């Protein structure tokens, strides 16, 4: 890499229209990346067209999508790009992001990719350890922890069931992973709760941000929210509106994935 090289990290997130959770999740991940890569400029791109349009219309705030971010880096004279997604898995969003980035590959000296949160078995172990440390109450077998993931039709959805298995394999029988738009569903979550028989259930989002799904589908008062459904089964329920990006140990995994891609 020559003396004139200008390096940048492109942090790619799905995005959120909730500024409260953005500040403590996506922004926090980006700050950690910036601190770890002092000689890199930091750029941001979001992949959700719906969220980008909503922010522009509602708040007059503009964030780049991946293509616009790549064009911005070209204009700024960036020569070497390290792309670090804040995605949970190697799913649809990550696939589309890679396509958009690689369309510009020939215009940079180098383009490299860090991996999403759950990519290797070692990642799974680290995430289990991070969640277990964040929720010491699960050591009490009368308390269960239910993690609500997003879910997807992409085959990568299998990571949720694998993670659920990993929790149990590492001694956390009372941690249950479900999804709001995939498998395992809330019905499978209820079956597992019956098996472990807790008195109290803590529900937390297994998503980078604690946005619409966390506030409404998980913790809302509507009849179909997970809080309501689980409460009706007779459990004492506590909801924790804390996105994965708030956990320092989770952010550390993203930083390590970026370092591995250098």
XYZ file of C-alpha atoms in Angstrom:
262
model
C 0.000 0.000 0.000
C 1.628 3.263 -1.102
C 2.128 6.499 0.831
C -0.853 8.082 -0.903
C -3.237 5.358 0.261
C -6.335 6.589 2.040
C -8.063 3.875 4.025
C -11.658 3.799 5.207
C -14.036 1.584 7.131
C -17.579 1.419 5.813
C -19.905 0.394 8.638
C -23.047 -1.088 7.085
C -26.230 -1.443 9.160
C -29.852 -2.248 8.439
C -30.735 0.986 10.217
C -33.440 2.202 12.575
C -35.925 5.066 12.723
C -35.601 5.183 16.527
C -32.868 7.652 17.488
C -32.816 6.530 21.120
C -31.654 3.013 20.288
C -29.473 4.164 17.360
C -27.320 6.295 19.669
C -26.495 3.392 21.986
C -26.213 0.626 19.372
C -25.238 1.531 15.794
C -23.454 4.726 16.839
C -21.659 2.853 19.628
C -20.428 0.134 17.254
C -19.158 2.783 14.851
C -17.357 4.619 17.669
C -15.641 1.399 18.713
C -14.566 0.756 15.118
C -13.265 4.303 14.840
C -11.234 3.915 18.038
C -9.768 0.597 16.872
C -8.802 1.895 13.415
C -7.280 5.303 14.059
C -5.696 5.590 10.620
C -8.987 4.858 8.822
C -11.780 7.279 7.972
C -15.219 6.034 9.035
C -18.195 6.021 6.674
C -21.749 4.810 7.315
C -24.302 3.116 5.070
C -27.753 1.742 5.879
C -29.489 -0.917 3.809
C -33.184 -0.450 4.646
C -34.807 1.638 1.904
C -37.934 2.037 4.039
C -36.029 3.407 7.033
C -33.881 5.716 4.900
C -37.013 7.146 3.239
C -38.810 7.524 6.589
C -35.922 9.449 8.153
C -35.626 11.726 5.123
C -39.348 12.522 5.134
C -39.964 12.668 8.898
C -36.734 14.226 10.171
C -35.004 15.630 7.098
C -32.039 13.371 7.908
C -30.070 11.723 5.096
C -27.958 8.598 5.447
C -26.240 6.976 2.482
C -27.196 3.583 1.149
C -24.282 1.323 0.203
C -23.974 2.558 -3.389
C -24.004 6.219 -2.347
C -21.429 5.533 0.336
C -19.130 3.865 -2.191
C -19.511 6.847 -4.513
C -18.835 9.238 -1.633
C -15.601 7.408 -0.782
C -14.504 7.563 -4.411
C -15.092 11.314 -4.476
C -13.129 11.666 -1.238
C -10.144 9.847 -2.734
C -10.380 6.741 -0.572
C -8.211 3.975 -2.024
C -8.743 1.030 0.340
C -12.107 0.041 1.811
C -12.800 -2.313 4.703
C -16.512 -3.075 4.933
C -17.809 -4.115 8.355
C -21.497 -5.040 8.529
C -23.348 -4.819 11.836
C -25.701 -7.561 10.649
C -26.501 -10.516 12.904
C -26.075 -13.107 10.149
C -24.951 -13.761 6.589
C -28.496 -13.293 5.284
C -30.271 -11.367 2.533
C -29.145 -7.923 3.697
C -25.523 -9.029 3.825
C -25.703 -10.679 0.398
C -27.195 -7.567 -1.208
C -24.661 -5.335 0.542
C -21.791 -7.377 -0.879
C -23.250 -7.146 -4.387
C -23.481 -3.362 -4.133
C -19.934 -3.033 -2.802
C -18.370 -5.390 -5.339
C -19.875 -3.380 -8.197
C -17.277 -0.713 -7.264
C -14.409 -3.085 -6.469
C -12.374 -2.233 -9.567
C -12.331 1.465 -8.670
C -10.411 0.953 -5.417
C -6.960 -0.486 -4.715
C -8.527 -2.964 -2.295
C -11.916 -3.917 -0.886
C -12.251 -6.330 2.040
C -15.155 -7.559 4.148
C -15.512 -8.194 7.846
C -18.128 -10.775 8.801
C -21.507 -10.465 10.557
C -21.954 -11.270 14.243
C -22.813 -14.964 13.898
C -20.474 -16.392 11.274
C -18.397 -19.088 12.977
C -18.929 -21.540 15.823
C -16.483 -19.469 17.839
C -18.772 -16.464 17.297
C -21.678 -18.474 18.701
C -19.683 -19.340 21.824
C -18.640 -15.728 22.336
C -22.222 -14.506 21.954
C -23.513 -17.095 24.432
C -20.845 -15.969 26.911
C -21.718 -12.290 26.356
C -25.448 -12.832 26.883
C -24.904 -15.047 29.937
C -22.714 -12.358 31.523
C -25.286 -9.657 30.754
C -28.123 -11.657 32.345
C -26.770 -13.197 35.563
C -30.383 -13.890 36.631
C -30.381 -16.965 34.368
C -28.196 -18.713 36.938
C -31.421 -18.918 38.929
C -33.190 -21.835 37.280
C -36.561 -20.298 38.172
C -35.820 -17.522 35.677
C -35.797 -18.087 31.898
C -34.411 -15.755 29.276
C -36.241 -15.549 25.946
C -34.336 -13.862 23.130
C -36.394 -12.511 20.235
C -34.518 -12.566 16.930
C -35.829 -11.099 13.688
C -35.924 -14.194 11.510
C -35.706 -14.515 7.737
C -36.723 -16.757 4.844
C -33.017 -16.978 3.922
C -31.335 -20.291 4.762
C -29.119 -18.382 7.193
C -32.136 -18.394 9.537
C -30.726 -21.719 10.814
C -28.295 -19.720 12.977
C -31.086 -19.070 15.499
C -31.758 -22.746 16.161
C -28.008 -23.397 16.245
C -27.548 -20.623 18.788
C -30.396 -21.969 20.914
C -28.671 -25.364 20.893
C -25.338 -23.737 21.769
C -26.843 -22.022 24.826
C -28.073 -25.373 26.113
C -24.805 -27.104 25.240
C -22.963 -24.511 27.346
C -25.180 -25.153 30.360
C -27.919 -22.573 29.877
C -31.009 -24.785 29.562
C -33.271 -21.875 30.479
C -32.220 -19.592 27.603
C -34.560 -19.815 24.614
C -34.029 -18.256 21.181
C -37.049 -17.505 18.988
C -37.835 -15.230 16.055
C -40.650 -12.885 15.147
C -40.509 -13.581 11.397
C -38.908 -17.023 11.096
C -38.302 -20.278 12.969
C -38.326 -20.989 15.892
C -41.610 -19.116 16.410
C -43.351 -18.069 19.614
C -45.142 -21.446 19.677
C -41.777 -23.243 19.930
C -40.705 -20.768 22.615
C -43.793 -21.626 24.679
C -43.065 -25.358 24.365
C -39.530 -24.825 25.663
C -40.826 -22.703 28.550
C -43.121 -25.555 29.549
C -40.132 -27.890 29.628
C -37.902 -25.716 31.808
C -40.795 -24.551 34.029
C -39.618 -21.124 35.213
C -41.616 -18.768 37.415
C -40.223 -15.657 35.758
C -39.444 -14.975 32.087
C -37.154 -12.170 30.945
C -37.639 -11.242 27.273
C -34.935 -9.332 25.403
C -34.318 -8.555 21.724
C -31.677 -10.529 19.872
C -31.335 -7.706 17.368
C -28.677 -5.027 17.003
C -31.177 -2.270 17.830
C -34.213 -2.203 20.093
C -36.597 -0.650 17.576
C -40.115 -1.416 16.333
C -39.953 -5.187 16.816
C -38.588 -4.865 20.344
C -40.925 -2.081 21.431
C -44.078 -3.469 19.828
C -43.859 -7.166 18.853
C -41.852 -8.034 21.960
C -42.732 -5.588 24.742
C -46.008 -4.059 23.524
C -49.392 -4.380 25.240
C -51.163 -5.734 22.148
C -52.712 -9.245 22.325
C -50.125 -10.679 19.911
C -46.997 -9.278 21.599
C -44.631 -11.805 23.149
C -45.024 -10.109 26.538
C -48.799 -10.566 26.432
C -48.709 -14.130 25.064
C -46.172 -15.325 27.647
C -47.892 -13.463 30.501
C -51.174 -15.203 29.678
C -49.441 -18.535 30.304
C -49.038 -17.523 33.933
C -45.414 -16.451 33.968
C -44.122 -13.289 35.598
C -42.683 -11.350 32.649
C -39.973 -8.699 32.480
C -39.001 -7.056 29.191
C -35.547 -5.592 28.553
C -35.356 -3.052 25.728
C -31.650 -3.350 25.064
C -30.295 -3.980 21.576
C -27.231 -6.171 21.055
C -25.232 -3.101 20.067
C -25.442 -1.902 23.678
C -23.305 -4.789 24.915
C -19.606 -3.927 24.892
C -18.692 -7.599 24.451
C -20.903 -7.835 21.346
C -19.378 -4.676 19.880
C -15.952 -6.192 20.527
C -16.842 -9.137 18.270
C -17.580 -6.751 15.383
C -14.262 -4.957 15.961
C -12.391 -8.274 15.936
C -14.149 -9.301 12.713
C -13.007 -6.025 11.130
C -9.424 -6.562 12.322
C -9.436 -10.049 10.806
C -10.385 -8.543 7.441
C -7.488 -6.025 7.300
